[in-house]
Coordinates of C-alpha atoms in Angstrom, one line a residue:
M253 CA 0.0 0.0 0.0
S254 CA 1.4 3.4 -1.0
R255 CA 2.4 5.8 1.8
D256 CA 2.7 8.9 -0.3
R257 CA 2.9 11.8 2.2
S258 CA 2.4 14.6 -0.3
H259 CA -1.3 15.1 0.5
V260 CA -1.2 14.7 4.2
T261 CA -3.1 17.4 6.2
A262 CA -3.7 17.9 9.9
L263 CA -7.4 17.3 9.6
L264 CA -9.1 15.9 6.5
D265 CA -11.6 18.3 5.1
E266 CA -13.6 15.6 3.4
L267 CA -14.2 12.1 4.6
P268 CA -12.5 9.6 2.3
S269 CA -13.6 6.0 2.4
Y270 CA -10.4 4.9 4.2
S271 CA -7.9 6.8 6.4
R272 CA -5.3 6.1 9.0
Q273 CA -3.3 8.0 11.5
N274 CA 0.5 8.0 11.3
Q275 CA 2.8 8.2 14.3
G276 CA 3.1 11.6 15.8
G277 CA 0.7 14.4 14.8
I278 CA 0.5 18.0 13.8
F279 CA 0.3 21.1 15.9
V280 CA -1.8 23.9 14.6
V281 CA -1.9 27.5 15.9
V282 CA -5.7 28.1 16.5
K283 CA -5.5 31.4 18.3
G284 CA -3.0 34.2 18.3
P285 CA -1.1 36.4 15.7
D286 CA 0.3 33.3 14.0
R287 CA -3.1 31.5 13.6
G288 CA -2.9 28.9 10.9
A289 CA 0.8 28.1 11.3
T290 CA 1.5 24.3 11.6
M291 CA 4.3 22.1 12.9
P292 CA 4.5 18.4 12.4
L293 CA 5.7 16.2 15.3
R294 CA 7.4 13.0 14.2
D295 CA 10.5 11.3 15.5
K296 CA 12.4 14.4 16.6
P297 CA 11.4 16.9 19.3
V298 CA 10.0 20.3 18.2
S299 CA 10.2 23.6 20.0
F300 CA 7.9 26.6 20.2
G301 CA 8.9 30.1 21.0
S302 CA 9.7 33.6 19.8
G303 CA 13.4 33.0 19.3
P304 CA 14.8 32.4 15.8
G305 CA 16.2 29.0 16.9
C306 CA 12.8 27.4 17.5
D307 CA 11.2 25.0 15.1
L308 CA 7.9 27.0 15.2
V309 CA 8.8 30.7 15.6
L310 CA 5.8 32.7 17.1
T311 CA 5.5 36.5 16.8
D312 CA 3.4 36.6 20.0
K313 CA 5.4 39.0 22.3
T314 CA 4.0 37.2 25.4
V315 CA 5.8 34.0 24.4
S316 CA 9.3 33.4 25.7
R317 CA 12.2 32.9 23.3
K318 CA 12.2 29.2 23.9
H319 CA 8.8 28.6 25.5
L320 CA 7.8 24.9 25.0
Q321 CA 9.0 21.6 23.6
A322 CA 7.1 18.6 22.4
E323 CA 8.5 15.1 21.8
L324 CA 7.3 11.5 21.3
V325 CA 8.2 9.2 24.1
G326 CA 7.0 5.8 23.1
D327 CA 3.3 6.2 22.2
E328 CA 3.0 9.3 24.4
V329 CA 3.3 13.0 23.3
M330 CA 5.1 14.9 26.1
M331 CA 4.8 18.7 26.4
I332 CA 7.7 20.3 28.4
D333 CA 7.7 23.9 29.5
A334 CA 11.2 25.3 28.9
G335 CA 11.2 27.6 31.9
S336 CA 9.0 30.2 30.2
T337 CA 8.2 33.5 31.8
N338 CA 4.4 33.4 31.4
G339 CA 4.0 29.6 31.6
S340 CA 2.2 26.9 29.6
F341 CA -1.3 25.9 30.3
I342 CA -3.9 23.2 29.6
Q343 CA -7.5 23.8 30.6
G344 CA -6.4 26.7 32.7
S345 CA -3.8 24.7 34.7
R346 CA -0.1 25.5 34.5
F347 CA 2.2 22.6 33.8
E348 CA 5.9 21.9 33.6
K349 CA 5.6 18.5 31.9
I350 CA 2.4 16.7 30.7
S351 CA 1.3 14.0 28.3
I352 CA -1.4 15.1 25.8
G353 CA -3.7 13.5 23.3
F354 CA -5.3 14.5 20.0
G355 CA -7.6 17.4 20.4
S356 CA -5.6 18.9 23.3
E357 CA -5.2 22.7 23.3
V358 CA -2.0 24.2 24.9
K359 CA -1.9 28.0 25.8
L360 CA 1.4 29.8 25.7
G361 CA 1.2 33.5 26.2
R362 CA -1.8 34.7 24.1
T363 CA -1.2 31.8 21.6
V364 CA -3.2 28.5 21.6
I365 CA -1.8 25.5 19.7
K366 CA -3.9 22.4 19.1
F367 CA -2.7 18.9 18.5
F368 CA -4.3 17.0 15.6
P369 CA -3.6 13.5 14.3
D370 CA -1.5 13.2 11.1
E371 CA -4.2 11.6 9.0
E372 CA -3.4 10.0 5.7
V373 CA -5.9 9.2 3.0
V374 CA -5.6 5.5 2.1
E375 CA -6.4 4.3 -1.4
P376 CA -5.7 0.6 -1.3
V377 CA -5.2 -1.4 -4.5
P378 CA -8.3 -3.6 -5.0
S379 CA -7.8 -7.1 -3.7
A380 CA -7.7 -10.0 -6.2
H381 CA -10.2 -11.8 -4.0
S382 CA -14.0 -11.2 -3.9
A383 CA -14.3 -12.2 -0.3
F384 CA -12.7 -11.5 3.1
G385 CA -13.7 -14.4 5.3
T386 CA -17.5 -14.5 5.2
I387 CA -17.8 -11.0 3.7
V388 CA -18.6 -11.1 -0.1
G389 CA -18.2 -8.4 -2.7
G390 CA -16.7 -8.0 -6.1
D391 CA -17.2 -4.2 -6.4
T392 CA -14.0 -2.1 -6.5
K393 CA -14.8 -0.4 -3.2
M394 CA -15.4 -3.7 -1.5
R395 CA -12.1 -5.2 -2.8
Q396 CA -10.3 -2.0 -1.7
M397 CA -11.7 -2.5 1.7
F398 CA -10.6 -6.2 1.7
T399 CA -7.0 -5.1 1.0
L400 CA -7.1 -2.6 3.9
L401 CA -8.6 -5.1 6.2
E402 CA -6.0 -7.7 5.3
D403 CA -3.4 -5.1 6.1
V404 CA -4.7 -3.9 9.5
A405 CA -6.0 -7.2 10.8
S406 CA -2.4 -8.3 11.7
T407 CA -1.9 -5.1 13.8
N408 CA -3.2 -4.0 17.1
A409 CA -4.5 -0.7 15.7
T410 CA -7.9 0.5 16.9
V411 CA -10.4 0.5 14.0
L412 CA -13.5 2.7 13.5
I413 CA -16.0 1.2 11.1
E414 CA -18.6 3.6 9.7
G415 CA -21.6 2.7 7.6
E416 CA -25.4 2.6 7.4
T417 CA -27.5 0.1 9.3
G418 CA -27.3 -3.3 7.8
T419 CA -24.0 -2.9 5.9
G420 CA -22.3 -5.6 8.0
K421 CA -20.2 -3.7 10.4
E422 CA -20.2 -6.4 13.1
L423 CA -19.3 -9.0 10.5
I424 CA -16.3 -6.9 9.5
A425 CA -15.2 -6.5 13.1
E426 CA -15.4 -10.2 13.6
E427 CA -13.4 -10.9 10.4
I428 CA -10.7 -8.4 11.6
H429 CA -10.5 -10.5 14.8
N430 CA -10.5 -13.8 12.9
H431 CA -7.6 -12.7 10.7
S432 CA -5.6 -11.3 13.6
P433 CA -3.0 -12.9 15.9
R434 CA -5.8 -12.7 18.5
R435 CA -8.0 -15.1 16.7
D436 CA -7.8 -17.7 19.4
G437 CA -8.8 -15.1 22.1
P438 CA -12.3 -14.0 22.9
F439 CA -14.4 -11.7 20.6
I440 CA -16.7 -9.7 22.9
V441 CA -19.6 -7.6 21.5
F442 CA -21.0 -4.6 23.4
D443 CA -23.9 -2.7 22.0
C444 CA -23.6 0.9 23.3
G445 CA -27.1 1.7 22.2
S446 CA -29.0 -1.1 23.9
V447 CA -27.8 -0.9 27.5
P448 CA -29.4 1.5 30.0
H449 CA -27.2 4.5 30.8
E450 CA -26.8 3.6 34.5
L451 CA -25.5 0.1 33.7
I452 CA -23.0 0.9 31.0
E453 CA -19.9 1.5 33.2
S454 CA -20.7 -1.6 35.2
M455 CA -21.1 -3.8 32.1
L456 CA -18.0 -2.4 30.4
F457 CA -15.6 -2.1 33.3
G458 CA -17.1 -4.4 36.0
H459 CA -18.0 -3.7 39.6
L460 CA -17.4 -4.8 43.1
K461 CA -19.9 -6.4 45.4
G462 CA -21.9 -3.6 47.2
A463 CA -20.8 -0.9 44.7
F464 CA -24.4 0.0 44.1
T465 CA -27.9 -1.3 44.9
G466 CA -28.2 -4.7 43.4
A467 CA -24.5 -5.4 43.1
D468 CA -24.7 -8.6 45.1
R469 CA -21.4 -10.0 43.8
D470 CA -18.2 -9.0 42.0
R471 CA -18.5 -8.8 38.3
R472 CA -15.9 -8.7 35.5
G473 CA -16.7 -6.2 32.8
H474 CA -16.6 -6.8 29.0
F475 CA -13.1 -5.3 28.7
A476 CA -11.7 -7.8 31.2
E477 CA -13.6 -10.6 29.5
A478 CA -12.0 -9.6 26.2
H479 CA -8.5 -9.8 27.6
G480 CA -6.2 -11.4 25.0
G481 CA -8.8 -10.8 22.3
T482 CA -11.0 -8.1 20.7
I483 CA -13.8 -6.0 22.1
F484 CA -16.3 -4.7 19.5
L485 CA -18.1 -1.5 20.6
D486 CA -21.1 -1.4 18.4
E487 CA -23.0 1.9 17.8
I488 CA -20.4 3.9 19.7
G489 CA -22.1 7.1 18.6
E490 CA -25.0 6.3 21.0
M491 CA -22.8 6.5 24.1
A492 CA -23.8 9.4 26.3
L493 CA -21.4 12.3 26.5
D494 CA -20.9 12.0 30.3
L495 CA -19.7 8.3 29.9
Q496 CA -17.2 9.0 27.2
P497 CA -14.3 10.2 29.5
S498 CA -14.4 6.8 31.2
L499 CA -14.0 5.0 27.9
L500 CA -11.2 7.4 26.8
R501 CA -9.4 6.7 30.0
V502 CA -9.5 3.0 29.4
L503 CA -8.2 3.4 25.9
D504 CA -5.4 5.6 27.1
K505 CA -4.3 3.6 30.1
R506 CA -5.1 0.1 28.7
A507 CA -6.5 -0.6 32.2
V508 CA -9.9 -0.7 33.8
R509 CA -11.2 0.3 37.2
R510 CA -14.3 -1.5 38.3
V511 CA -17.1 0.5 39.7
G512 CA -16.5 0.7 43.5
S513 CA -12.8 0.0 43.2
N514 CA -9.8 2.3 43.6
T515 CA -7.3 0.2 41.7
Y516 CA -6.7 -0.4 37.9
E517 CA -6.5 -3.8 36.2
K518 CA -4.3 -4.0 33.2
I519 CA -5.9 -5.4 30.0
D520 CA -4.6 -6.6 26.7
V521 CA -7.4 -5.8 24.3
R522 CA -7.8 -4.7 20.7
V523 CA -10.7 -2.3 20.2
V524 CA -12.9 -2.2 17.1
A525 CA -15.8 0.3 17.2
A526 CA -18.7 0.9 14.8
T527 CA -21.3 3.6 14.2
N528 CA -24.1 4.5 11.7
R529 CA -23.6 8.2 12.6
D530 CA -21.3 10.8 11.1
L531 CA -19.1 11.1 14.1
R532 CA -17.2 14.1 12.7
A533 CA -20.6 15.9 12.5
E534 CA -21.3 14.8 16.1
V535 CA -17.9 16.2 17.2
A536 CA -18.8 19.5 15.5
K537 CA -22.1 19.6 17.4
K538 CA -20.3 18.8 20.7
A539 CA -22.3 15.6 20.9
F540 CA -19.2 13.4 20.8
R541 CA -15.8 14.0 22.3
E542 CA -13.2 15.1 19.8
D543 CA -10.3 13.3 21.7
L544 CA -12.3 10.1 21.9
Y545 CA -13.1 10.2 18.2
Y546 CA -9.4 10.6 17.3
R547 CA -8.5 7.8 19.7
L548 CA -11.0 5.4 18.0
A549 CA -10.3 6.4 14.4
V550 CA -6.7 5.3 14.2
I551 CA -7.8 3.3 11.2
R552 CA -11.1 4.5 9.6
V553 CA -13.2 2.3 7.3
S554 CA -16.3 3.4 5.6
V555 CA -18.5 0.6 4.4
P556 CA -20.4 1.4 1.1
P557 CA -24.2 0.9 1.2
L558 CA -25.6 -1.8 -1.1
R559 CA -27.1 0.8 -3.4
E560 CA -23.6 2.0 -4.3
R561 CA -22.5 -1.5 -5.3
G562 CA -25.5 -2.9 -7.1
T563 CA -23.2 -5.1 -9.3
D564 CA -22.6 -7.2 -6.1
I565 CA -26.3 -8.2 -5.8
P566 CA -26.2 -11.3 -8.1
M567 CA -23.1 -12.5 -6.2
L568 CA -24.8 -11.9 -2.8
V569 CA -28.0 -13.6 -4.0
N570 CA -26.0 -16.7 -4.9
H571 CA -24.1 -16.6 -1.7
F572 CA -27.3 -16.5 0.4
I573 CA -29.0 -19.2 -1.7
N574 CA -26.0 -21.5 -1.1
S575 CA -26.4 -20.8 2.6
F576 CA -30.1 -21.3 2.9
A577 CA -31.1 -23.7 0.1
P578 CA -28.4 -24.7 -2.4
N579 CA -30.9 -26.8 -4.4
L580 CA -32.9 -23.7 -5.4
T581 CA -32.4 -21.4 -8.4
V582 CA -33.3 -17.8 -9.2
T583 CA -35.2 -16.9 -12.4
P584 CA -33.8 -14.0 -14.6
E585 CA -37.0 -12.0 -13.8
D586 CA -36.5 -12.4 -10.1
L587 CA -32.8 -11.5 -10.3
G588 CA -33.8 -8.3 -12.2
K589 CA -36.3 -7.4 -9.4
L590 CA -33.6 -7.9 -6.8
V591 CA -31.1 -5.7 -8.7
R592 CA -33.6 -2.9 -9.2
H593 CA -34.8 -2.9 -5.5
S594 CA -33.4 0.1 -3.5
W595 CA -32.5 -2.0 -0.4
P596 CA -32.7 0.7 2.3
G597 CA -31.8 -2.0 4.9
N598 CA -28.7 -2.9 2.9
V599 CA -27.2 -6.4 2.9
R600 CA -29.1 -7.4 6.0
E601 CA -32.4 -6.6 4.3
L602 CA -31.3 -8.6 1.2
R603 CA -30.3 -11.5 3.4
N604 CA -33.7 -11.5 5.2
V605 CA -35.6 -11.4 1.9
M606 CA -33.5 -14.2 0.5
E607 CA -34.1 -16.3 3.6
R608 CA -37.8 -15.8 3.3
A609 CA -37.8 -16.5 -0.4
C610 CA -36.0 -19.8 0.2
L611 CA -38.4 -20.8 3.0
L612 CA -41.5 -20.0 0.9
A613 CA -40.1 -21.6 -2.2
R614 CA -42.4 -23.8 -4.4
G615 CA -40.6 -26.2 -6.6
N616 CA -37.0 -25.5 -7.4
T617 CA -37.1 -21.7 -7.6
I618 CA -37.2 -19.1 -4.8
N619 CA -40.6 -17.4 -4.0
L620 CA -39.5 -13.8 -4.3
D621 CA -43.0 -12.3 -4.8
D622 CA -44.2 -13.5 -1.4
A623 CA -40.9 -12.7 0.2
L624 CA -40.9 -9.1 -1.0
V625 CA -44.6 -8.6 -0.1
G626 CA -43.9 -9.9 3.4
D627 CA -41.1 -7.5 3.6
A628 CA -43.2 -4.5 2.6
S629 CA -46.5 -5.1 4.3
A630 CA -45.9 -6.1 7.9
V631 CA -47.6 -3.1 9.5
P632 CA -47.6 -0.4 6.9
S633 CA -49.8 2.0 8.8
L634 CA -47.1 2.3 11.5
G635 CA -44.1 2.0 9.2
I636 CA -42.6 -0.9 11.2
R637 CA -39.6 -2.5 9.6
T638 CA -39.6 -6.2 10.3
D639 CA -36.4 -6.7 8.2
L640 CA -34.5 -5.0 11.1
P641 CA -33.6 -6.4 14.5
F642 CA -36.3 -5.7 17.1
K643 CA -34.2 -3.1 18.9
E644 CA -33.5 -1.1 15.7
A645 CA -37.1 -1.3 14.4
K646 CA -38.4 -0.1 17.8
G647 CA -35.9 2.7 18.0
Q648 CA -36.8 4.0 14.5
L649 CA -40.5 3.9 15.4
V650 CA -40.0 5.7 18.7
E651 CA -37.8 8.3 17.1
K652 CA -40.4 9.0 14.4
F653 CA -43.2 9.3 17.1
E654 CA -41.1 11.7 19.2
R655 CA -40.1 13.9 16.3
E656 CA -43.7 14.2 15.0
Y657 CA -45.2 14.7 18.4
I658 CA -42.7 17.4 19.5
E659 CA -42.9 19.2 16.2
D660 CA -46.7 19.4 16.3
L661 CA -46.8 20.2 20.1
M662 CA -44.4 23.1 19.8
R663 CA -46.0 24.5 16.7
R664 CA -49.5 24.5 18.3
H665 CA -48.0 26.3 21.3
K666 CA -46.0 28.8 19.2
M667 CA -42.8 27.4 20.7
N668 CA -43.9 28.3 24.3
L669 CA -41.9 25.7 26.3
S670 CA -43.8 26.0 29.5
A671 CA -47.3 25.7 27.9
A672 CA -46.2 22.8 25.8
A673 CA -44.7 20.9 28.8
R674 CA -47.9 21.4 30.8
E675 CA -50.1 20.0 28.0
A676 CA -47.8 17.1 27.3
Q677 CA -47.5 16.5 31.1
I678 CA -43.7 16.0 30.9
D679 CA -40.9 17.8 32.7
R680 CA -39.7 21.0 30.9
K681 CA -36.1 19.8 31.2
H682 CA -37.0 16.6 29.3
L683 CA -39.0 18.5 26.7
R684 CA -36.0 20.8 26.2
E685 CA -33.8 17.8 25.6
L686 CA -36.2 16.4 23.0
I687 CA -36.4 19.8 21.3
R688 CA -32.6 19.9 21.2
K689 CA -32.4 16.3 20.0
Y690 CA -34.6 17.0 17.0
G691 CA -33.3 20.5 16.2
F692 CA -36.3 22.6 17.2
D693 CA -35.2 25.8 18.7
P694 CA -37.8 27.4 21.0
R695 CA -35.9 30.7 21.0
Q696 CA -36.9 31.2 17.4
G697 CA -40.6 31.3 18.3
E698 CA -42.8 33.9 19.9
G699 CA -43.9 33.7 23.5
D700 CA -41.0 31.6 24.8
D701 CA -41.9 31.4 28.5
D702 CA -39.4 29.3 30.3
S703 CA -40.2 30.7 33.7
G704 CA -41.3 28.5 36.6
D705 CA -44.9 27.7 37.3

């Protein structure tokens, strides 16, 4: 795979299909007279100051001649104040020496520098194979992904898999594990979107007996159970903002602290995460921590939806028939219908339709008509998707209900928060959270009365 460095930037403006972080990173001046100046950090230390001998010379007169130095120490980035007059600060606290991560902002004088990953766009040569383990695809994007997966599987790099629901993100995570040196270790799946908020830390990190009501025995968490193997954090974008620092701490320390404990337990775990959200957009909205995003996206893989690789449908159809009923065939008419279908549920939806078509078969051909009718007519009045797992179908229905209810409620009350909350008989704080969740701003309306009753 090519490692051409000519197009490397501190932060990729557009999301490519595949990217990776190289060792080190890039400092960018984000505030001060030298805003926009950059300095890469690689194998040699770099210095910041107003003196001409510094690697990044700053014109800020409140910066000392040699103010600050950064260097790589193993996997850590160390910032060392060089005895500056005005000091170096992170989050308002002065330091002499500190380890930082991506997204950290360091203040020296009136200047602020921010540390970004050195991201590289990866354009793998398409694999000669049309499968990676149990993942099937002949499309160029898929074969490029197979090359990248073959490359990264043998490493311990953290991988972030992005893609729509039903594109096979968990299957990709499992194949990364199966093709890695950890293949004989455990593969542990944790769905961040299906566990109640108050139980996530206990389930991920474990707890001690008596740590909280109901903790009647010690419990190992999923990270400890994955020791020597891989943990797959599915739907990482659903993790609440207040829980993200705990996960970031585990990723940085490679150690977990059980709920109720004061000691850390070292773990040897590879982390693969997945999301159907645009995490960069979530970071921009302050809904996902920037430093956690960078920590997860060491290798970033974007899985193409089925509609972008329609030429793979005949191959997938044959693959599923061989799995469910190898004695059956597909008529050219049925294959044409399958190719023309939009497949909003992606490969998972195609798999479910093919399974039904095989089960409903009459004679030696699949029964596609009944399978597709069953797919489309489960409960049309409610829009329920039976081709999705129960949790996802329920989540989509609840989200649709909440959005339409809140939109109509706020419109009828002319965006008056207190009046709307009284009619709906819900707490104003909860209503405000729903308004924020669905992008309705009560401040844009008339009569916004958020006073107490």
